């Protein structure tokens, strides 16, 4: 790990100001992903701003009947919140399908959104990676890419976003709230928060330098049957090969978002009109424009079958 | 050191003496806090007060020091083990403010004044914690390296079920979860046992919970 200085921020504005003022600064909250990457010198911040003291750890009702989830609410606490379990079951399910009990106790809502890809070439500092070292190339294209992206990829990057939580937030149309050093706030729809890789896969979100996430808001509950179906190589404590977050209404209409397919939680709203027509029609609309490799082409039929399983579960 | 009472010859001492590695013994903190690139200036250090097993100690650490390294190298509480050092194996599991965490993936300076419980704080050789006794009774280990993490995780797992925190295998997430074999397997998946003592670990946890293992 490279040496760094450390400070504890006491307000969001102060944290954002420190991030703008200090070269090479990063926020740290749960730290479960950042410290892992720092040990491997994939992340090498010169300064850490500990935001754990900002008091952003509460879940409160919003005026329009939704919930405002503080940026520092731990994954365990969000999954266990009675309101989330009752009205946003897909989010609870997605959270408890990710990581381990120990990690969920530390990992935060904002940190989960900001976690980096688990592409093996991003982690291997001896290999080219446009995300880790812009312009160096992509070792994953033509490499071991069984678990990498099939949607929205570019010639520069085929990494996936690893979060389960973010997939559920995408299906729920959550909004990411931020503040910057000038105390300006922004509300970013989750659909616009994560970026596709394009030519600059090193830029992963729409956050500006020093902009701090303060909360994620969930719109008022939409009812329906909430399902999070995650398919992975082992039964627990593994990243998704693919995952499906679903909210299904009586009659078979609803919403679907997918993990393990792209550089961001993947949702094709126009494809949702196909849901009453079954898994095949839906999958084919979701996967239009897919670009696969010889190793990850299995994800396409897997998406169709998992959608089928989700539809069956919703009927049961 | 109080925590070494009853263990005049520690495994650590035997290993350190056996390999006669002067650098390992003399400068343990440097093992993790490598100083490449900072030869000209000393790496930043900070004071932090750690409250471990009811005992408060103020130490000065390199900011890079993980809670795991602070426990082992600064406080000499070597019950907590370093396995992968990347949050994948669970050997470093300790309980902080009532929650189990991977002590390898958090910085010591991030735990100023927090209540930390390690395996040494759960029980003593004379007075074992119920979970420690159950691991002995059910032979919940072979080499024992993952055991402190398994036991801390198991104690916290039963607490999490009691607190109503759902898991991936909980059928009805709105209902109070119960101690079933499936629940224990799922909730303990962050603790890896290279010897494969899982079945006996599950038996030990069931014993403490007063429940039975199902196939």
XYZ file of C-alpha atoms in Angstrom:
531
model
C 0.000 0.000 0.000
C 1.276 3.489 -0.833
C 1.560 5.948 2.032
C -1.287 8.432 2.532
C -2.430 11.095 4.939
C -5.799 10.723 6.642
C -8.455 13.035 8.016
C -11.904 12.614 9.534
C -14.470 14.935 7.974
C -17.308 16.258 10.133
C -19.612 17.663 7.433
C -20.417 16.808 3.838
C -19.327 20.258 2.651
C -16.048 19.953 4.522
C -15.439 16.520 3.012
C -16.171 17.764 -0.508
C -13.939 20.827 0.013
C -11.086 18.657 1.267
C -11.434 16.423 -1.788
C -11.178 19.386 -4.157
C -8.336 20.997 -2.207
C -6.110 17.955 -1.693
C -4.323 16.333 -4.647
C -4.961 12.582 -4.932
C -7.681 12.590 -2.276
C -10.388 9.948 -1.999
C -13.346 9.486 0.306
C -13.379 6.357 2.442
C -16.501 4.932 4.116
C -16.756 1.136 4.514
C -13.426 0.759 2.748
C -14.016 -2.893 1.845
C -13.327 -2.341 -1.864
C -10.999 0.673 -1.690
C -8.556 -0.862 0.806
C -8.483 -4.115 -1.157
C -7.518 -2.122 -4.264
C -5.010 -0.014 -2.314
C -3.223 -3.139 -1.108
C -2.793 -4.136 -4.747
C -1.765 -0.562 -5.678
C -4.608 -0.371 -8.178
C -5.846 2.586 -6.149
C -3.094 4.828 -4.793
C -4.715 7.802 -3.044
C -2.352 10.243 -1.373
C -5.004 11.353 1.073
C -8.068 9.672 2.577
C -11.091 11.603 3.812
C -13.003 9.437 6.262
C -16.696 10.298 5.833
C -18.017 7.889 8.467
C -18.682 10.745 10.902
C -21.076 12.645 8.622
C -24.261 11.216 10.130
C -25.564 10.085 6.736
C -26.595 6.741 8.180
C -30.353 7.085 8.445
C -33.295 5.859 6.384
C -36.093 8.425 6.418
C -39.452 8.785 4.639
C -39.633 11.271 1.763
C -42.489 13.712 1.151
C -43.789 11.690 -1.819
C -44.046 8.435 0.119
C -40.632 6.988 -0.750
C -37.503 6.456 1.306
C -34.284 8.428 1.538
C -31.385 6.101 2.259
C -28.343 7.872 3.720
C -25.070 7.292 1.863
C -23.537 5.634 4.931
C -26.357 3.177 5.656
C -24.639 -0.211 5.796
C -25.775 -2.904 3.369
C -26.904 -5.062 6.318
C -29.051 -2.280 7.760
C -30.619 -1.416 4.413
C -31.477 -5.068 3.742
C -32.935 -5.487 7.240
C -34.988 -2.276 7.359
C -38.638 -3.260 7.860
C -39.880 -0.709 5.285
C -37.399 -1.942 2.677
C -38.308 -5.579 3.317
C -42.010 -4.788 2.994
C -42.114 -2.337 0.079
C -38.809 -2.787 -1.762
C -38.222 -6.522 -1.377
C -36.145 -6.707 -4.551
C -33.596 -4.401 -2.902
C -33.428 -6.448 0.292
C -33.022 -9.623 -1.758
C -30.317 -8.118 -3.955
C -28.352 -6.896 -0.937
C -28.333 -10.213 0.897
C -27.307 -12.033 -2.284
C -24.089 -10.034 -2.398
C -20.767 -10.433 -0.582
C -20.552 -11.988 2.917
C -22.087 -11.068 6.266
C -18.849 -9.422 7.352
C -18.612 -7.292 4.214
C -22.287 -6.264 4.279
C -21.799 -5.041 7.845
C -19.183 -2.562 6.616
C -20.140 -1.784 3.021
C -22.207 1.373 2.556
C -24.963 2.365 0.151
C -22.810 4.926 -1.681
C -19.720 2.738 -1.614
C -21.635 -0.154 -3.129
C -22.614 2.062 -6.092
C -18.989 3.164 -6.486
C -17.306 -0.234 -6.233
C -14.976 -1.115 -9.060
C -15.222 -3.986 -11.526
C -13.885 -7.445 -10.649
C -12.511 -7.959 -14.174
C -9.372 -10.080 -13.576
C -7.283 -7.831 -15.829
C -8.259 -4.727 -13.877
C -6.812 -6.527 -10.849
C -3.665 -7.765 -12.606
C -1.273 -4.809 -12.655
C 1.057 -6.649 -15.048
C -1.605 -6.570 -17.799
C -2.976 -3.734 -19.903
C -6.292 -2.260 -18.755
C -7.855 0.921 -20.112
C -9.786 1.336 -16.895
C -6.732 1.125 -14.626
C -4.274 2.767 -17.018
C -6.062 4.699 -19.767
C -4.669 3.996 -23.225
C -2.851 0.802 -22.235
C -5.307 -1.496 -23.988
C -7.704 -4.224 -22.875
C -6.334 -7.642 -22.006
C -9.827 -8.963 -21.335
C -10.889 -8.778 -24.988
C -9.277 -11.957 -26.267
C -8.363 -13.022 -22.740
C -10.236 -14.909 -20.029
C -13.560 -13.131 -20.312
C -16.144 -15.724 -19.367
C -17.744 -13.462 -16.774
C -17.452 -10.161 -18.622
C -19.943 -7.930 -20.360
C -22.099 -8.679 -23.402
C -24.115 -5.442 -23.558
C -22.957 -1.868 -24.094
C -19.312 -2.872 -24.456
C -16.680 -0.987 -26.428
C -13.370 -1.834 -28.084
C -11.710 -0.335 -25.007
C -13.449 -2.312 -22.239
C -15.767 -5.239 -21.591
C -15.835 -4.981 -17.778
C -19.039 -5.455 -15.787
C -20.327 -3.507 -12.812
C -20.291 -6.023 -9.940
C -23.057 -4.660 -7.704
C -26.292 -6.493 -6.932
C -27.726 -3.567 -4.957
C -27.401 -1.186 -7.905
C -29.385 -3.550 -10.151
C -32.299 -3.457 -7.713
C -32.016 0.323 -7.442
C -32.148 0.541 -11.231
C -35.372 -1.478 -11.362
C -36.804 0.764 -8.633
C -35.800 3.985 -10.479
C -33.768 5.297 -7.545
C -32.103 8.700 -7.519
C -28.574 9.471 -6.311
C -28.259 12.702 -4.320
C -24.946 14.530 -4.132
C -23.328 17.678 -2.773
C -20.159 19.474 -3.846
C -17.681 21.840 -2.222
C -19.823 24.851 -3.196
C -22.797 23.244 -1.374
C -24.611 22.673 -4.663
C -26.776 19.569 -4.654
C -27.710 17.302 -7.542
C -30.238 14.516 -7.970
C -28.968 12.008 -10.548
C -31.351 9.300 -11.841
C -29.683 5.925 -11.290
C -29.975 5.287 -15.052
C -27.588 8.194 -15.667
C -25.297 7.585 -12.717
C -23.134 4.777 -14.142
C -21.613 5.235 -17.592
C -20.953 2.858 -20.452
C -17.230 2.344 -21.094
C -16.923 3.956 -24.547
C -13.380 5.215 -25.088
C -12.954 6.244 -21.442
C -13.733 3.231 -19.234
C -11.704 4.849 -16.454
C -14.600 7.305 -15.996
C -17.284 5.147 -14.413
C -19.899 7.540 -13.060
C -21.303 10.991 -13.737
C -19.863 12.328 -10.462
C -17.638 15.397 -10.733
C -14.327 15.654 -8.881
C -15.017 16.145 -5.182
C -18.760 15.515 -5.514
C -19.993 13.455 -2.563
C -22.984 11.120 -2.528
C -25.246 11.994 0.405
C -28.194 9.649 -0.177
C -30.101 7.420 -2.540
C -33.833 8.021 -2.703
C -36.386 5.380 -3.591
C -39.677 6.542 -5.174
C -42.913 5.567 -3.496
C -43.567 1.819 -3.529
C -44.963 0.375 -6.762
C -46.290 -2.892 -5.320
C -46.010 -6.065 -7.359
C -43.999 -9.211 -6.770
C -40.348 -8.487 -6.012
C -37.760 -11.042 -7.126
C -33.963 -10.973 -7.331
C -32.599 -14.024 -9.105
C -28.820 -14.318 -9.122
C -27.001 -17.023 -11.080
C -23.423 -17.681 -10.031
C -20.722 -20.343 -9.921
C -21.280 -21.180 -6.258
C -24.291 -20.926 -4.011
C -23.042 -18.084 -1.829
C -20.434 -15.342 -1.691
C -19.771 -15.047 -5.425
C -20.385 -12.387 -8.047
C -23.190 -12.876 -10.530
C -22.725 -14.501 -13.897
C -26.034 -12.806 -14.555
C -28.748 -11.545 -12.253
C -32.312 -10.383 -12.759
C -34.083 -7.831 -10.581
C -37.808 -7.990 -11.229
C -40.957 -6.238 -10.091
C -43.882 -8.034 -11.664
C -47.469 -6.781 -11.548
C -50.617 -8.864 -11.878
C -51.080 -9.720 -15.566
C -47.361 -10.151 -16.120
C -46.377 -6.567 -16.815
C -43.559 -5.038 -14.832
C -39.913 -4.066 -14.791
C -36.639 -5.935 -15.234
C -33.013 -4.929 -14.645
C -29.938 -7.083 -15.082
C -26.559 -7.535 -13.436
C -23.506 -9.220 -14.930
C -24.324 -8.015 -18.440
C -22.784 -4.587 -18.720
C -20.624 -1.795 -17.348
C -23.714 -0.547 -15.529
C -26.935 -2.080 -14.233
C -28.697 -3.009 -17.484
C -32.300 -2.097 -18.118
C -34.157 -1.771 -21.410
C -37.481 -0.128 -20.596
C -38.841 -0.685 -24.126
C -38.269 -4.441 -23.743
C -40.590 -4.556 -20.736
C -43.607 -4.329 -23.063
C -42.677 -7.884 -24.136
C -43.021 -9.309 -20.634
C -46.580 -10.626 -21.086
C -45.321 -12.402 -24.249
C -42.938 -14.578 -22.279
C -39.256 -15.062 -21.551
C -38.094 -15.598 -25.125
C -39.630 -12.404 -26.482
C -38.486 -10.429 -23.470
C -34.907 -11.731 -23.550
C -34.589 -11.098 -27.239
C -35.666 -7.457 -26.753
C -33.353 -6.983 -23.747
C -30.356 -8.492 -25.521
C -30.677 -6.654 -28.849
C -27.201 -5.573 -29.941
C -25.347 -8.043 -27.699
C -21.651 -8.551 -28.433
C -20.343 -11.822 -27.074
C -17.026 -13.629 -26.963
C -16.509 -17.380 -27.361
C -16.429 -17.633 -23.560
C -19.345 -15.475 -22.471
C -21.934 -16.213 -25.187
C -23.582 -18.556 -22.668
C -24.952 -15.489 -20.908
C -27.563 -14.903 -23.627
C -29.492 -18.178 -23.187
C -28.884 -17.893 -19.456
C -30.685 -14.545 -19.424
C -33.682 -16.043 -21.237
C -33.877 -19.016 -18.883
C -33.485 -16.878 -15.791
C -36.220 -14.523 -16.976
C -38.341 -17.656 -17.486
C -37.609 -18.791 -13.933
C -38.487 -15.345 -12.591
C -41.814 -15.346 -14.481
C -42.621 -18.783 -13.095
C -41.772 -17.673 -9.564
C -43.985 -14.598 -9.952
C -46.929 -16.791 -10.963
C -46.431 -19.223 -8.081
C 1.445 -9.588 28.207
C -1.863 -10.512 29.722
C -3.173 -12.311 26.701
C -0.241 -14.712 26.691
C -0.933 -16.014 30.197
C -1.338 -19.752 30.080
C 0.604 -19.976 26.806
C 4.297 -19.764 27.815
C 5.337 -21.208 24.448
C 3.211 -19.717 21.706
C 2.997 -21.093 18.199
C 4.157 -17.698 17.043
C 7.307 -17.915 19.187
C 8.095 -21.366 17.882
C 7.699 -20.285 14.268
C 9.667 -17.077 14.718
C 12.497 -18.916 16.483
C 12.395 -21.737 13.986
C 12.901 -19.634 10.923
C 15.193 -17.187 12.743
C 13.966 -14.403 10.559
C 15.380 -11.287 12.176
C 13.410 -8.929 9.988
C 10.136 -10.729 10.642
C 10.600 -10.517 14.389
C 12.224 -7.105 14.668
C 10.088 -5.118 12.275
C 6.705 -6.808 11.960
C 4.835 -3.616 11.154
C 6.981 -3.143 8.086
C 5.706 -6.416 6.694
C 2.446 -4.793 5.651
C 3.371 -1.140 5.674
C 5.886 -1.310 2.885
C 7.646 1.945 2.338
C 8.523 1.863 -1.332
C 8.421 5.277 -2.909
C 8.634 7.098 0.393
C 12.317 6.652 1.120
C 12.920 10.377 1.577
C 10.109 11.134 4.015
C 8.742 9.005 6.799
C 5.226 7.707 6.064
C 2.438 9.534 7.914
C 1.524 8.191 11.338
C -1.427 8.946 13.613
C -2.394 8.241 17.192
C -5.476 6.085 17.703
C -7.163 4.774 20.845
C -8.342 1.198 20.478
C -10.753 -0.329 22.971
C -10.202 -4.041 22.604
C -11.820 -6.625 24.861
C -12.602 -3.912 27.410
C -9.031 -2.656 27.544
C -8.119 0.786 26.184
C -4.746 1.268 24.501
C -3.404 4.326 22.735
C -1.042 3.525 19.907
C 0.680 5.469 17.162
C 0.383 3.788 13.784
C 1.296 4.262 10.156
C -2.015 5.353 8.592
C -1.845 2.256 6.359
C -2.083 -0.109 9.327
C -5.174 -2.280 9.103
C -7.138 -3.069 12.224
C -5.902 -6.655 11.798
C -2.242 -5.625 11.841
C -2.812 -3.255 14.770
C -4.383 -6.082 16.785
C -1.640 -8.561 15.966
C 1.483 -6.431 15.750
C 0.801 -3.502 18.059
C -1.465 -5.063 20.685
C 0.059 -8.560 20.331
C -3.420 -10.102 20.171
C -2.423 -12.833 17.744
C -5.607 -14.864 18.100
C -7.055 -12.974 15.129
C -5.500 -14.514 12.023
C -4.358 -13.171 8.694
C -5.447 -15.466 5.877
C -5.949 -13.846 2.484
C -5.695 -10.219 3.700
C -8.347 -9.325 1.085
C -11.653 -10.000 2.846
C -12.222 -13.307 1.100
C -11.442 -15.900 3.782
C -12.830 -14.538 7.063
C -9.850 -15.632 9.227
C -9.517 -12.028 10.454
C -13.151 -11.699 11.594
C -13.613 -9.632 14.762
C -16.666 -7.992 16.313
C -16.722 -4.177 16.238
C -19.566 -2.297 17.919
C -21.506 -5.564 17.958
C -20.994 -6.319 14.252
C -18.642 -8.898 12.719
C -16.283 -7.417 10.152
C -13.131 -8.355 8.242
C -10.392 -6.633 10.244
C -8.054 -6.841 7.232
C -10.250 -4.504 5.175
C -10.445 -1.602 7.584
C -7.870 0.844 8.910
C -6.963 1.006 12.579
C -7.376 4.790 12.529
C -11.015 4.349 11.485
C -11.876 2.735 14.839
C -11.066 5.440 17.358
C -12.767 4.553 20.643
C -14.962 1.779 19.187
C -15.681 -1.422 21.136
C -13.722 -4.244 19.553
C -14.019 -7.901 20.583
C -11.499 -10.468 19.402
C -11.341 -14.199 20.098
C -9.286 -13.383 23.227
C -12.215 -11.316 24.523
C -14.875 -13.992 24.014
C -13.436 -16.512 26.468
C -10.251 -17.690 28.157
C -8.608 -21.132 28.276
C -10.061 -21.523 31.789
C -13.491 -20.165 30.956
C -14.398 -20.841 27.360
C -17.191 -18.997 25.588
C -20.055 -21.383 24.816
C -19.140 -21.242 21.114
C -15.503 -22.084 21.841
C -16.587 -25.037 23.983
C -18.942 -26.209 21.242
C -16.183 -26.078 18.616
C -14.030 -28.260 20.901
C -16.918 -30.648 21.606
C -17.837 -31.042 17.922
C -14.282 -31.017 16.560
C -15.040 -27.912 14.494
C -11.522 -27.600 13.099
C -8.404 -29.454 12.057
C -5.467 -27.054 11.783
C -7.305 -24.365 13.731
C -6.096 -21.405 11.688
C -9.555 -20.255 10.586
C -11.102 -21.077 13.976
C -10.885 -17.683 15.746
C -12.570 -16.079 12.739
C -15.131 -18.883 12.519
C -16.002 -18.513 16.208
C -16.298 -14.714 16.118
C -18.400 -15.008 12.973
C -20.584 -17.747 14.488
C -21.278 -15.738 17.647
C -22.233 -12.709 15.541
C -24.299 -14.853 13.146
C -26.576 -16.042 15.933
C -26.907 -12.406 17.002
C -27.855 -11.377 13.465
C -30.548 -14.061 13.243
C -31.894 -12.988 16.627
C -31.917 -9.350 15.453
C -34.103 -10.361 12.494
C -31.570 -9.620 9.764
C -32.591 -11.607 6.654
C -30.249 -13.717 4.533
C -30.192 -14.929 0.947
C -31.918 -18.190 1.951
C -34.584 -16.661 4.201
C -37.897 -17.730 2.664
C -40.062 -14.860 3.846
C -37.872 -11.800 4.310
C -40.571 -10.071 6.329
C -40.628 -12.852 8.923
C -38.257 -13.476 11.805
C -35.455 -15.767 10.512
C -34.742 -18.975 12.408
C -31.592 -21.006 13.054
C -31.640 -23.630 10.311
C -28.741 -25.455 8.695
C -29.340 -23.612 5.423
C -29.311 -20.265 7.221
C -26.071 -21.086 9.025
C -24.344 -22.290 5.855
C -25.366 -19.156 3.974
C -24.496 -16.761 6.787
C -21.121 -18.401 7.459
C -20.070 -18.374 3.783
C -17.586 -15.562 4.419
C -15.471 -17.915 6.539
C -13.436 -20.418 4.576
C -12.033 -23.595 6.201
C -9.220 -25.139 4.172
C -9.486 -28.331 6.218
C -13.163 -28.652 5.392
C -14.514 -28.859 8.927
C -17.770 -27.253 7.826
C -20.127 -30.024 8.937
C -18.718 -29.965 12.460
C -18.719 -26.168 12.562
C -22.425 -26.226 11.693
C -22.996 -28.798 14.470
C -21.178 -26.571 16.962
C -23.280 -23.532 16.091
C -26.491 -25.555 16.240
C -25.436 -26.814 19.677
C -25.038 -23.270 21.002
C -28.347 -22.194 19.438
C -30.119 -25.273 20.849
C -31.209 -26.368 17.366
C -30.639 -29.477 15.262
C -28.823 -29.961 11.983
C -30.970 -30.965 9.034
C -29.654 -32.714 5.927
